[in-house]
Coordinates of C-alpha atoms in Angstrom, one line a residue:
X1 CA -8.1 29.0 -26.1
X2 CA -5.1 27.3 -24.4
X3 CA -4.9 23.6 -25.4
X4 CA -4.2 21.0 -22.8
X5 CA -0.8 20.3 -24.3
X6 CA 0.4 23.8 -23.7
X7 CA -0.2 23.9 -19.9
X8 CA 3.1 24.6 -18.2
X9 CA 1.9 26.0 -14.9
X10 CA -1.3 24.7 -13.4
X11 CA -3.1 25.8 -10.3
X12 CA -0.9 23.4 -8.4
X13 CA 2.2 24.8 -10.1
X14 CA 2.8 21.8 -12.3
X15 CA 3.4 21.3 -16.0
X16 CA 1.1 18.8 -17.7
X17 CA 2.6 16.1 -19.9
X18 CA 1.5 13.0 -21.6
X19 CA 2.4 9.7 -20.0
X20 CA 2.5 8.1 -23.4
X21 CA 1.3 9.5 -26.7
X22 CA -1.2 12.4 -27.1
X23 CA -4.5 10.6 -26.7
X24 CA -7.0 13.3 -27.5
X25 CA -10.4 11.5 -27.5
X26 CA -12.5 14.7 -27.5
X27 CA -15.6 13.9 -29.5
X28 CA -14.7 10.3 -30.1
X29 CA -15.2 8.3 -26.9
X30 CA -18.5 9.8 -26.1
X31 CA -19.9 8.1 -29.2
X32 CA -17.7 5.0 -29.3
X33 CA -17.4 4.1 -25.7
X34 CA -20.6 2.1 -25.5
X35 CA -20.1 -0.1 -28.6
X36 CA -16.7 0.4 -30.3
X37 CA -14.7 -2.5 -29.0
X38 CA -11.8 -1.5 -31.3
X39 CA -11.5 1.9 -29.7
X40 CA -11.8 0.4 -26.2
X41 CA -9.1 -2.2 -27.0
X42 CA -6.8 0.4 -28.5
X43 CA -7.2 2.6 -25.4
X44 CA -6.3 -0.3 -23.1
X45 CA -3.2 -1.1 -25.2
X46 CA -2.1 2.5 -25.1
X47 CA -2.5 2.5 -21.3
X48 CA -0.4 -0.7 -21.0
X49 CA 2.3 0.7 -23.4
X50 CA 2.6 3.9 -21.5
X51 CA 3.2 1.9 -18.3
X52 CA 6.2 0.2 -19.8
X53 CA 4.8 -2.9 -21.3
X54 CA 6.7 -3.9 -24.5
X55 CA 4.4 -4.1 -27.5
X56 CA 5.1 -7.9 -28.0
X57 CA 4.1 -8.5 -24.3
X58 CA 0.7 -6.8 -24.4
X59 CA -1.3 -10.0 -24.4
X60 CA 0.2 -11.3 -21.2
X61 CA -0.5 -8.0 -19.4
X62 CA -4.1 -7.5 -20.7
X63 CA -5.2 -10.3 -18.4
X64 CA -2.5 -11.0 -15.9
X65 CA -2.5 -14.5 -14.5
X66 CA -0.3 -16.4 -12.1
X67 CA 0.5 -18.9 -14.9
X68 CA 2.2 -16.1 -16.8
X69 CA 3.9 -14.3 -14.0
X70 CA 4.6 -16.6 -11.1
X71 CA 8.3 -17.4 -10.8
X72 CA 9.8 -20.7 -9.5
X73 CA 10.0 -20.0 -5.8
X74 CA 13.4 -21.8 -5.8
X75 CA 15.0 -18.8 -7.5
X76 CA 15.0 -17.0 -4.1
X77 CA 17.8 -17.6 -1.7
X78 CA 16.9 -19.8 1.3
X79 CA 13.5 -20.6 -0.1
X80 CA 14.1 -24.3 -0.5
X81 CA 15.7 -24.4 3.0
X82 CA 12.6 -22.6 4.5
X83 CA 10.2 -24.8 2.6
X84 CA 11.9 -28.0 3.7
X85 CA 12.0 -26.9 7.4
X86 CA 8.3 -25.8 7.3
X87 CA 7.4 -29.1 5.7
X88 CA 9.3 -31.0 8.4
X89 CA 7.4 -29.2 11.0
X90 CA 4.1 -30.2 9.3
X91 CA 5.0 -33.8 9.0
X92 CA 6.2 -34.0 12.7
X93 CA 3.2 -32.0 13.9
X94 CA 5.5 -29.5 15.6
X95 CA 4.2 -26.5 17.4
X96 CA 4.6 -23.6 14.9
X97 CA 4.2 -19.9 15.7
X98 CA 3.9 -17.2 13.1
X99 CA 5.3 -13.9 14.4
X100 CA 3.7 -11.1 12.3
X101 CA 4.0 -7.3 12.2
X102 CA 0.9 -5.4 13.3
X103 CA 0.0 -3.8 10.0
X104 CA -2.1 -5.2 7.2
X105 CA 0.8 -6.8 5.4
X106 CA 1.9 -8.5 8.6
X107 CA -1.7 -9.6 9.4
X108 CA -2.4 -11.0 6.0
X109 CA 1.0 -12.7 5.8
X110 CA 0.4 -14.4 9.2
X111 CA -3.2 -15.3 8.3
X112 CA -2.0 -16.8 5.0
X113 CA 0.5 -19.2 6.6
X114 CA -1.9 -20.1 9.4
X115 CA -4.6 -20.9 6.9
X116 CA -2.1 -23.0 4.9
X117 CA -1.1 -24.9 8.0
X118 CA -4.7 -25.6 9.0
X119 CA -5.3 -27.0 5.5
X120 CA -2.3 -29.2 6.0
X121 CA -3.6 -30.5 9.3
X122 CA -1.6 -28.4 11.7
X123 CA -3.0 -25.6 13.9
X124 CA -0.4 -23.0 14.2
X125 CA -0.5 -20.0 16.5
X126 CA 0.0 -16.3 15.8
X127 CA 2.0 -13.8 17.8
X128 CA 1.5 -10.1 17.0
X129 CA 3.5 -7.7 19.1
X130 CA 1.9 -4.7 20.8
X131 CA 2.8 -1.6 18.8
X132 CA 3.2 0.6 21.9
X133 CA 4.8 -1.9 24.4
X134 CA 7.0 -3.9 22.0
X135 CA 7.5 -1.8 18.9
X136 CA 8.3 -3.0 15.4
X137 CA 10.0 -6.3 14.7
X138 CA 10.8 -9.4 16.6
X139 CA 12.1 -9.0 20.2
X140 CA 14.5 -11.5 21.6
X141 CA 12.5 -11.7 24.8
X142 CA 9.4 -12.7 22.9
X143 CA 11.1 -15.2 20.7
X144 CA 12.8 -16.9 23.7
X145 CA 9.6 -17.0 25.6
X146 CA 7.7 -18.6 22.7
X147 CA 10.4 -21.2 22.5
X148 CA 10.1 -21.9 26.3
X149 CA 6.3 -22.2 25.9
X150 CA 6.8 -25.0 23.3
X151 CA 7.2 -23.4 19.9
X152 CA 9.6 -25.6 17.9
X153 CA 9.6 -23.4 14.8
X154 CA 8.9 -19.6 14.6
X155 CA 8.2 -18.0 11.2
X156 CA 8.5 -14.2 11.3
X157 CA 6.5 -12.4 8.5
X158 CA 6.9 -8.8 7.4
X159 CA 9.7 -8.3 9.9
X160 CA 13.0 -9.8 10.9
X161 CA 15.3 -8.7 8.1
X162 CA 17.2 -6.4 10.5
X163 CA 16.6 -8.1 13.8
X164 CA 20.2 -9.2 14.4
X165 CA 20.0 -9.0 18.2
X166 CA 16.6 -10.7 18.6
X167 CA 17.4 -13.5 16.2
X168 CA 20.8 -14.0 17.9
X169 CA 19.0 -14.5 21.2
X170 CA 16.7 -17.0 19.6
X171 CA 19.6 -18.9 18.1
X172 CA 21.4 -19.0 21.4
X173 CA 18.3 -20.5 23.0
X174 CA 18.2 -23.2 20.3
X175 CA 15.0 -21.9 18.6
X176 CA 14.6 -22.4 14.9
X177 CA 13.4 -19.2 13.1
X178 CA 12.5 -18.7 9.5
X179 CA 12.4 -15.0 8.3
X180 CA 9.9 -14.0 5.6
X181 CA 10.3 -10.4 4.8
X182 CA 10.6 -7.7 2.1
X183 CA 12.3 -4.8 3.8
X184 CA 15.7 -3.5 3.1
X185 CA 18.6 -5.8 4.3
X186 CA 22.1 -4.9 5.5
X187 CA 25.1 -6.7 4.0
X188 CA 25.3 -8.8 7.2
X189 CA 22.2 -10.9 7.7
X190 CA 20.8 -11.9 11.1
X191 CA 21.1 -15.5 12.1
X192 CA 18.2 -17.7 11.1
X193 CA 17.5 -21.1 9.6
X194 CA 16.4 -19.3 6.5
X195 CA 15.9 -15.7 5.5
X196 CA 13.7 -15.3 2.4
X197 CA 13.6 -11.8 1.1
X198 CA 13.9 -10.6 -2.5
X199 CA 15.7 -7.5 -1.2
X200 CA 18.6 -9.4 0.2
X201 CA 21.8 -7.7 -1.1
X202 CA 23.2 -11.1 -2.2
X203 CA 20.0 -12.0 -4.2
X204 CA 20.4 -13.0 -7.9
X205 CA 18.9 -10.8 -10.6
X206 CA 15.9 -13.1 -11.3
X207 CA 14.8 -13.0 -7.6
X208 CA 15.8 -9.3 -7.1
X209 CA 13.5 -8.4 -9.9
X210 CA 10.6 -9.2 -7.5
X211 CA 11.9 -6.8 -4.9
X212 CA 8.5 -4.9 -5.1
X213 CA 6.7 -7.9 -3.5
X214 CA 4.9 -7.2 -0.2
X215 CA 5.7 -9.7 2.6
X216 CA 2.4 -11.5 1.9
X217 CA 3.5 -12.1 -1.7
X218 CA 6.8 -13.7 -0.4
X219 CA 4.7 -15.7 2.1
X220 CA 2.5 -17.0 -0.8
X221 CA 5.7 -18.1 -2.6
X222 CA 6.8 -20.0 0.5
X223 CA 3.4 -21.7 0.6
X224 CA 3.8 -22.8 -3.0
X225 CA 7.3 -24.1 -2.3
X226 CA 6.2 -25.9 0.9
X227 CA 3.3 -27.7 -0.8
X228 CA 5.7 -28.7 -3.6
X229 CA 8.0 -30.3 -1.0
X230 CA 5.2 -32.1 0.7
X231 CA 3.9 -33.4 -2.7
X232 CA 7.3 -34.8 -3.5
X233 CA 7.3 -36.6 -0.1
X234 CA 3.9 -38.1 -0.8
X235 CA 2.1 -36.2 1.9
X236 CA -1.0 -35.8 -0.3
X237 CA -1.4 -39.5 -1.2
X238 CA -3.9 -39.8 1.7
X239 CA -5.2 -36.2 2.0
X240 CA -6.2 -33.5 -0.5
X241 CA -3.7 -30.7 -1.2
X242 CA -4.6 -27.2 0.0
X243 CA -6.2 -24.8 -2.5
X244 CA -3.5 -22.2 -2.8
X245 CA -5.5 -20.0 -5.1
X246 CA -8.0 -19.5 -2.3
X247 CA -5.4 -17.6 -0.4
X248 CA -5.0 -14.9 -3.0
X249 CA -7.6 -12.7 -1.4
X250 CA -5.2 -12.2 1.5
X251 CA -2.3 -11.6 -0.9
X252 CA -4.3 -8.9 -2.7
X253 CA -5.3 -7.1 0.5
X254 CA -1.8 -7.1 2.0
X255 CA -0.2 -6.1 -1.3
X256 CA -2.5 -3.1 -1.9
X257 CA -2.6 -2.0 1.7
X258 CA 1.2 -2.0 2.0
X259 CA 1.4 0.3 -1.1
X260 CA 3.5 -2.2 -3.0
X261 CA 4.1 -1.5 -6.6
X262 CA 1.3 -3.1 -8.8
X263 CA 3.5 -4.3 -11.6
X264 CA 4.4 -7.7 -12.9
X265 CA 3.7 -10.4 -10.4
X266 CA 2.0 -8.1 -7.9
X267 CA -0.5 -7.0 -10.5
X268 CA -1.3 -10.7 -11.3
X269 CA -1.6 -11.5 -7.6
X270 CA -4.0 -8.6 -7.0
X271 CA -6.0 -9.2 -10.2
X272 CA -6.6 -12.8 -9.3
X273 CA -7.0 -12.1 -5.6
X274 CA -9.8 -9.7 -6.3
X275 CA -11.7 -12.5 -8.2
X276 CA -11.2 -14.7 -5.1
X277 CA -12.4 -12.0 -2.8
X278 CA -15.6 -11.5 -4.8
X279 CA -16.6 -15.1 -3.9
X280 CA -16.5 -14.2 -0.2
X281 CA -15.1 -17.6 0.8
X282 CA -13.1 -16.0 3.7
X283 CA -15.6 -15.5 6.5
X284 CA -13.6 -12.7 8.1
X285 CA -13.0 -10.8 4.9
X286 CA -16.7 -11.1 4.0
X287 CA -17.6 -9.6 7.4
X288 CA -15.2 -6.8 6.9
X289 CA -16.6 -6.0 3.4
X290 CA -20.1 -5.8 5.0
X291 CA -18.8 -3.6 7.8
X292 CA -17.3 -1.3 5.2
X293 CA -20.7 -1.0 3.4
X294 CA -19.3 -2.3 0.1
X295 CA -22.3 -3.8 -1.7
X296 CA -20.4 -4.9 -4.9
X297 CA -17.3 -6.8 -5.7
X298 CA -14.3 -5.0 -4.0
X299 CA -11.9 -3.1 -6.1
X300 CA -8.2 -2.4 -5.5
X301 CA -9.2 1.0 -4.3
X302 CA -11.5 -0.5 -1.7
X303 CA -8.6 -2.6 -0.4
X304 CA -6.5 0.5 0.1
X305 CA -9.1 2.9 1.4
X306 CA -11.8 0.8 3.1
X307 CA -10.6 -2.6 4.1
X308 CA -6.9 -2.0 4.8
X309 CA -7.4 1.0 7.2
X310 CA -9.8 -1.0 9.3
X311 CA -7.3 -3.8 9.9
X312 CA -4.5 -1.3 10.4
X313 CA -6.6 0.5 13.1
X314 CA -6.3 -2.6 15.3
X315 CA -2.5 -2.4 15.2
X316 CA -2.4 1.3 15.5
X317 CA -4.6 2.0 18.5
X318 CA -6.3 -1.2 19.5
X319 CA -5.6 -4.9 20.0
X320 CA -3.0 -5.8 17.4
X321 CA -4.2 -9.4 17.1
X322 CA -7.6 -8.5 15.8
X323 CA -6.6 -8.5 12.2
X324 CA -5.2 -12.0 12.2
X325 CA -8.1 -13.3 14.3
X326 CA -10.5 -11.9 11.8
X327 CA -8.7 -13.3 8.7
X328 CA -8.4 -16.8 10.2
X329 CA -11.7 -17.3 12.1
X330 CA -14.2 -19.9 10.9
X331 CA -17.0 -18.5 13.1
X332 CA -19.3 -16.0 11.3
X333 CA -20.5 -14.5 14.6
X334 CA -16.9 -13.9 15.8
X335 CA -16.1 -12.4 12.4
X336 CA -19.0 -10.0 12.5
X337 CA -18.0 -8.9 16.1
X338 CA -14.4 -8.3 15.1
X339 CA -15.3 -6.4 11.9
X340 CA -17.6 -4.2 13.9
X341 CA -14.9 -3.5 16.5
X342 CA -12.4 -2.7 13.7
X343 CA -14.8 -0.2 12.1
X344 CA -15.2 1.5 15.5
X345 CA -11.4 1.6 16.0
X346 CA -11.0 3.1 12.6
X347 CA -13.4 5.9 13.5
X348 CA -11.4 6.5 16.7
X349 CA -8.1 6.4 14.7
X350 CA -9.4 9.2 12.3
X351 CA -10.0 11.5 15.3
X352 CA -6.6 10.9 16.8
X353 CA -5.0 11.3 13.3
X354 CA -6.7 14.6 12.8
X355 CA -5.3 16.0 16.1
X356 CA -1.7 14.8 15.3
X357 CA -1.9 16.1 11.8
X358 CA -2.9 19.6 12.9
X359 CA -0.1 19.8 15.4
X360 CA 2.4 18.4 12.8
X361 CA 1.4 20.8 10.0
X362 CA 1.9 23.7 12.4
X363 CA 5.6 22.8 12.4
X364 CA 5.9 22.4 8.6
X365 CA 5.7 26.1 7.9
X366 CA 9.1 26.7 9.6
X367 CA 10.8 24.0 7.4
X368 CA 10.2 25.2 3.9
X369 CA 13.9 25.2 3.1
X370 CA 14.5 21.6 4.2
X371 CA 14.7 18.8 1.7
X372 CA 13.1 16.3 4.1
X373 CA 10.3 17.4 6.5
X374 CA 11.0 16.2 10.0
X375 CA 8.4 17.0 12.7
X376 CA 8.0 15.7 16.2
X377 CA 5.8 16.1 19.2
X378 CA 5.4 14.9 22.8
X379 CA 2.6 12.4 23.3
X380 CA 1.6 12.0 19.6
X381 CA 0.1 8.6 19.1
X382 CA 2.6 6.3 17.4
X383 CA -0.2 4.5 15.7
X384 CA -1.1 7.3 13.3
X385 CA 2.2 8.9 12.5
X386 CA 2.7 6.9 9.3
X387 CA -0.7 8.2 8.0
X388 CA 0.2 11.7 9.0
X389 CA 3.6 11.4 7.3
X390 CA 1.8 10.4 4.1
X391 CA -0.6 13.3 4.3
X392 CA 2.2 15.9 4.8
X393 CA 4.3 14.3 2.0
X394 CA 1.4 14.7 -0.4
X395 CA 0.9 18.4 0.6
X396 CA 4.6 19.4 0.5
X397 CA 5.9 17.1 -2.2
X398 CA 8.8 16.2 0.1
X399 CA 9.8 13.0 2.0
X400 CA 8.4 13.4 5.5
X401 CA 9.3 11.9 8.9
X402 CA 6.8 12.2 11.8
X403 CA 8.2 11.3 15.2
X404 CA 6.1 10.6 18.3
X405 CA 8.2 11.5 21.4
X406 CA 7.4 9.4 24.5
X407 CA 5.5 11.3 27.2
X408 CA 4.0 10.2 30.5
X409 CA 3.3 6.5 30.9
X410 CA 4.8 5.6 27.6
X411 CA 8.1 7.1 28.6
X412 CA 8.2 4.7 31.5
X413 CA 7.7 1.8 29.1
X414 CA 10.3 2.6 26.4
X415 CA 12.7 4.7 28.6
X416 CA 12.6 8.5 29.0
X417 CA 13.7 10.5 26.0
X418 CA 12.9 8.0 23.2
X419 CA 10.5 8.4 20.3
X420 CA 9.0 6.3 17.4
X421 CA 9.1 7.7 13.9
X422 CA 7.5 6.8 10.6
X423 CA 8.4 8.2 7.2
X424 CA 7.0 8.3 3.7
X425 CA 9.0 9.3 0.6
X426 CA 8.5 10.5 -3.0
X427 CA 9.4 8.7 -6.2
X428 CA 13.2 8.9 -6.8
X429 CA 14.2 9.2 -3.1
X430 CA 15.1 6.0 -1.3
X431 CA 14.2 6.9 2.3
X432 CA 14.6 3.4 3.6
X433 CA 18.2 3.2 2.6
X434 CA 18.9 6.6 4.1
X435 CA 17.4 5.5 7.5
X436 CA 19.5 2.3 7.5
X437 CA 22.6 4.5 6.9
X438 CA 21.5 6.8 9.7
X439 CA 21.2 3.9 12.0
X440 CA 24.7 2.7 11.0
X441 CA 26.0 6.2 11.6
X442 CA 24.7 6.1 15.2
X443 CA 21.8 8.6 14.8
X444 CA 19.1 6.0 15.5
X445 CA 18.5 3.2 18.0
X446 CA 16.6 1.2 15.4
X447 CA 15.6 1.9 11.8
X448 CA 14.7 0.3 8.5
X449 CA 12.2 0.2 5.7
X450 CA 12.1 0.3 1.9
X451 CA 12.3 3.1 -0.7
X452 CA 9.0 4.7 0.0
X453 CA 8.5 4.1 3.7
X454 CA 10.5 3.6 6.9
X455 CA 10.2 3.2 10.6
X456 CA 12.7 4.2 13.4
X457 CA 13.4 4.6 17.1
X458 CA 15.3 7.7 18.1
X459 CA 16.4 9.5 21.2
X460 CA 14.9 13.0 21.7
X461 CA 18.2 14.8 21.4
X462 CA 19.0 13.1 18.1
X463 CA 16.0 14.4 16.2
X464 CA 17.5 17.6 15.1
X465 CA 20.9 16.0 14.1
X466 CA 18.9 13.4 12.1
X467 CA 17.0 16.2 10.3
X468 CA 20.2 18.0 9.4
X469 CA 21.9 14.7 8.3
X470 CA 18.9 13.7 6.1
X471 CA 18.9 17.2 4.6
X472 CA 22.6 16.9 3.6
X473 CA 22.3 13.3 2.4
X474 CA 19.1 13.5 0.4
X475 CA 19.1 17.2 -0.6
X476 CA 20.2 16.6 -4.2
X477 CA 18.0 13.5 -4.6
X478 CA 14.9 15.5 -3.4
X479 CA 15.8 18.5 -5.6
X480 CA 16.1 16.3 -8.7
X481 CA 12.9 14.4 -7.9
X482 CA 10.9 17.5 -7.4
X483 CA 12.3 19.2 -10.5
X484 CA 11.0 16.2 -12.5
X485 CA 7.6 16.4 -10.9
X486 CA 4.8 17.0 -13.3
X487 CA 1.2 15.9 -13.8
X488 CA 1.1 12.9 -16.2
X489 CA -2.0 12.6 -18.4
X490 CA -3.2 9.6 -20.3
X491 CA -6.0 11.2 -22.4
X492 CA -8.1 14.3 -22.8
X493 CA -11.8 14.3 -23.3
X494 CA -14.7 16.7 -23.8
X495 CA -17.4 16.4 -21.1
X496 CA -19.6 14.2 -23.3
X497 CA -16.8 11.5 -23.3
X498 CA -17.1 11.2 -19.5
X499 CA -19.3 8.1 -19.4
X500 CA -19.8 4.9 -17.4
X501 CA -18.5 2.9 -20.4
X502 CA -15.3 4.9 -20.3
X503 CA -14.8 4.0 -16.6
X504 CA -15.3 0.3 -17.5
X505 CA -12.8 0.5 -20.4
X506 CA -10.2 2.2 -18.2
X507 CA -10.6 -0.5 -15.6
X508 CA -9.5 -3.0 -18.3
X509 CA -5.9 -2.0 -17.8
X510 CA -6.0 -2.3 -14.0
X511 CA -5.7 -3.1 -11.2
X512 CA -4.0 0.2 -10.5
X513 CA -1.8 1.3 -7.6
X514 CA 1.8 2.4 -6.9
X515 CA 4.0 1.7 -9.8
X516 CA 1.0 1.1 -12.1
X517 CA -0.8 4.5 -11.8
X518 CA -4.5 4.8 -12.5
X519 CA -5.4 6.7 -15.7
X520 CA -5.5 10.5 -15.3
X521 CA -7.7 12.3 -17.8
X522 CA -8.0 16.0 -18.7
X523 CA -11.6 17.2 -19.3
X524 CA -12.5 20.5 -20.9
X525 CA -12.7 23.2 -21.6
X526 CA -15.5 23.6 -19.0
X527 CA -17.2 26.3 -17.0
X528 CA -18.3 26.0 -13.4
X529 CA -22.0 25.8 -13.0
X530 CA -21.9 25.4 -9.2
X531 CA -19.2 25.0 -6.7
X532 CA -19.5 24.6 -2.9
X533 CA -17.8 23.2 0.2
X534 CA -18.6 19.7 1.4
X535 CA -17.6 18.8 5.0
X536 CA -14.6 20.7 6.3
X537 CA -12.2 20.2 3.4
X538 CA -13.8 18.9 0.2
X539 CA -14.8 20.9 -2.8
X540 CA -17.7 19.8 -5.0
X541 CA -18.5 21.2 -8.4
X542 CA -20.9 20.8 -11.3
X543 CA -19.3 21.8 -14.6
X544 CA -20.5 22.0 -18.2
X545 CA -18.7 22.1 -21.5
X546 CA -19.3 23.6 -24.9
X547 CA -20.8 20.3 -26.0
X548 CA -23.7 20.9 -23.7
X549 CA -22.8 18.0 -21.4
X550 CA -22.3 18.4 -17.6
X551 CA -20.9 16.2 -14.9
X552 CA -20.1 16.2 -11.1
X553 CA -16.5 16.7 -9.9
X554 CA -14.9 16.4 -6.5
X555 CA -11.6 17.8 -5.1
X556 CA -10.9 16.0 -1.9
X557 CA -9.0 17.7 1.0
X558 CA -8.5 20.7 -1.3
X559 CA -10.5 23.5 0.3
X560 CA -7.5 25.2 1.8
X561 CA -5.2 24.7 -1.2
X562 CA -4.8 27.2 -4.1
X563 CA -6.7 24.7 -6.3
X564 CA -9.6 24.6 -3.9
X565 CA -9.7 28.3 -3.3
X566 CA -9.6 29.1 -7.0
X567 CA -12.5 26.7 -7.7
X568 CA -14.5 28.2 -4.9
X569 CA -13.8 31.8 -5.5
X570 CA -11.5 32.6 -8.3
X571 CA -12.7 31.4 -11.7
X572 CA -16.1 33.1 -12.3
X573 CA -16.8 33.3 -16.0
X574 CA -13.5 31.6 -17.0
X575 CA -13.0 28.3 -18.7
X576 CA -10.9 25.5 -17.2
X577 CA -9.2 22.3 -17.9
X578 CA -9.8 19.8 -15.1
X579 CA -7.4 16.8 -14.5
X580 CA -8.1 13.8 -12.3
X581 CA -9.4 10.3 -12.1
X582 CA -12.7 9.1 -13.5
X583 CA -14.9 7.2 -11.1
X584 CA -18.4 5.7 -11.2
X585 CA -21.0 7.3 -9.0
X586 CA -23.5 4.4 -8.5
X587 CA -25.5 5.9 -5.6
X588 CA -28.4 7.0 -7.9
X589 CA -30.8 5.0 -10.0
X590 CA -28.6 5.5 -13.0
X591 CA -24.8 5.2 -12.7
X592 CA -22.9 8.3 -13.8
X593 CA -19.2 9.1 -14.3
X594 CA -17.7 11.8 -12.2
X595 CA -14.2 13.3 -12.0
X596 CA -12.1 13.3 -8.8
X597 CA -10.1 16.5 -9.4
X598 CA -6.3 16.5 -8.8
X599 CA -5.4 19.7 -10.6
X600 CA -6.9 22.4 -12.9
X601 CA -5.6 25.0 -15.3
X602 CA -7.2 28.0 -17.0
X603 CA -8.1 27.4 -20.6
X604 CA -8.5 31.1 -21.6

């Protein structure tokens, strides 16, 4: 019998290794999980330690709170300038426009500031650009127009860090602009009253340590700083201060949906934000939860896979303002209507995404020697290319760029021969920095992003030169990152240890996400009792172990992979180790633990 510690080549071609120490709980957790608090606490501590928490800092990380993790906002460059200018606008009752990006981070950032302003007695307005007509980031034309229409202060959120031309036009027109962003910055910053971004190259170490914040996290810090300025000025002597904690549901949603690293401050923001969201005080979010058919308190996974995609669907293929309108409305009927529309748009988005993905994957086969996958197509919908890039990145294990080349009517809007691209990277490869360098090298019209994701505008005839340039620049980084790839395990169990109480214990070290990975368990050895295809691409199995216990397992989007084909056809009579995430199946009368399979290996 092959032990789990000796697996060097799984069905996915990976070696299995322990994230921390060897936590073999076979035969232990099945008995102790329902009542042994000592074992449960030890397991949580081991999960925290294996994610980089020092032993003497365990207590702070067991229950992350803002009191323990929130920095003084003043450590960020321009934060005090931005807070004072925003406070001035509130006191003077100026017309304030929040200019947001069209994704979830942009929508939640804009909604957070608009709800803050409303609580301070000022009704701000939102401006969300049209993804197809205006593209990413502030446009000079839009900023100048907003100024002419009466906006005395414009706050850009989740965009603006690289908008040199647009902000230059606004400055020339005498319009005050505050930039609140988290994307990579160039050494030369665009002109603005203030640019608050932990990823500024001139940021001090204390602030730069928070470079993993999503834009909504930076917007929350600006809210804290602004309220502090107003308190010092005596603004709250005759009115109640806003409840900043009530805004954390928006922070949690934007942070998780933007795939920001859930470590340190982000983990505290999301942990507390989920508690706020469970109270359903935000009318729009409550309607969205109902539309998503979530009947319990939302989890971090729900934010990323149920709520976030619905808001994103508006910016991808519908009315980009729907997300902000939903998150700021005070009308339950309007909230229900928008949430229903977002769900319908999300269904439409899935169909469009599937068509683009199939066309993109047809090109991947010819690029097996490239370090970075670059695919492009005429008429691909720009609203889904980021999702498709993520899917291909997962399948190939390589950074991926998907480029939608203008066709037909869209070519007339953006100019013939242009295309929009979106990229997703792998750990250890900074794609955002490479795209900024490509723009500076003249390969792109526009481009920016962060380590794991990027966006760009490119001429048709520069796609192939860009692919070659990225191959040369990132080839060694990709090779090193892929060579280091393995499947990290947190613990191994016999089937009897896969219980609802285990799921509850593992959640104690959450919330989980990028940078704070959810626990992965190895269960076995097991034999397949039943295995079949669900839908077009999912594999479902019932497995049993030598301890006589059985459980359900699912391998999503795996039917055409070696893993899926082996489970369906290639392991009759053989024993397996299964690796994946433990989830609670609460559809039946009695909740049961199930395994979402990510990999498998023969045990005999």
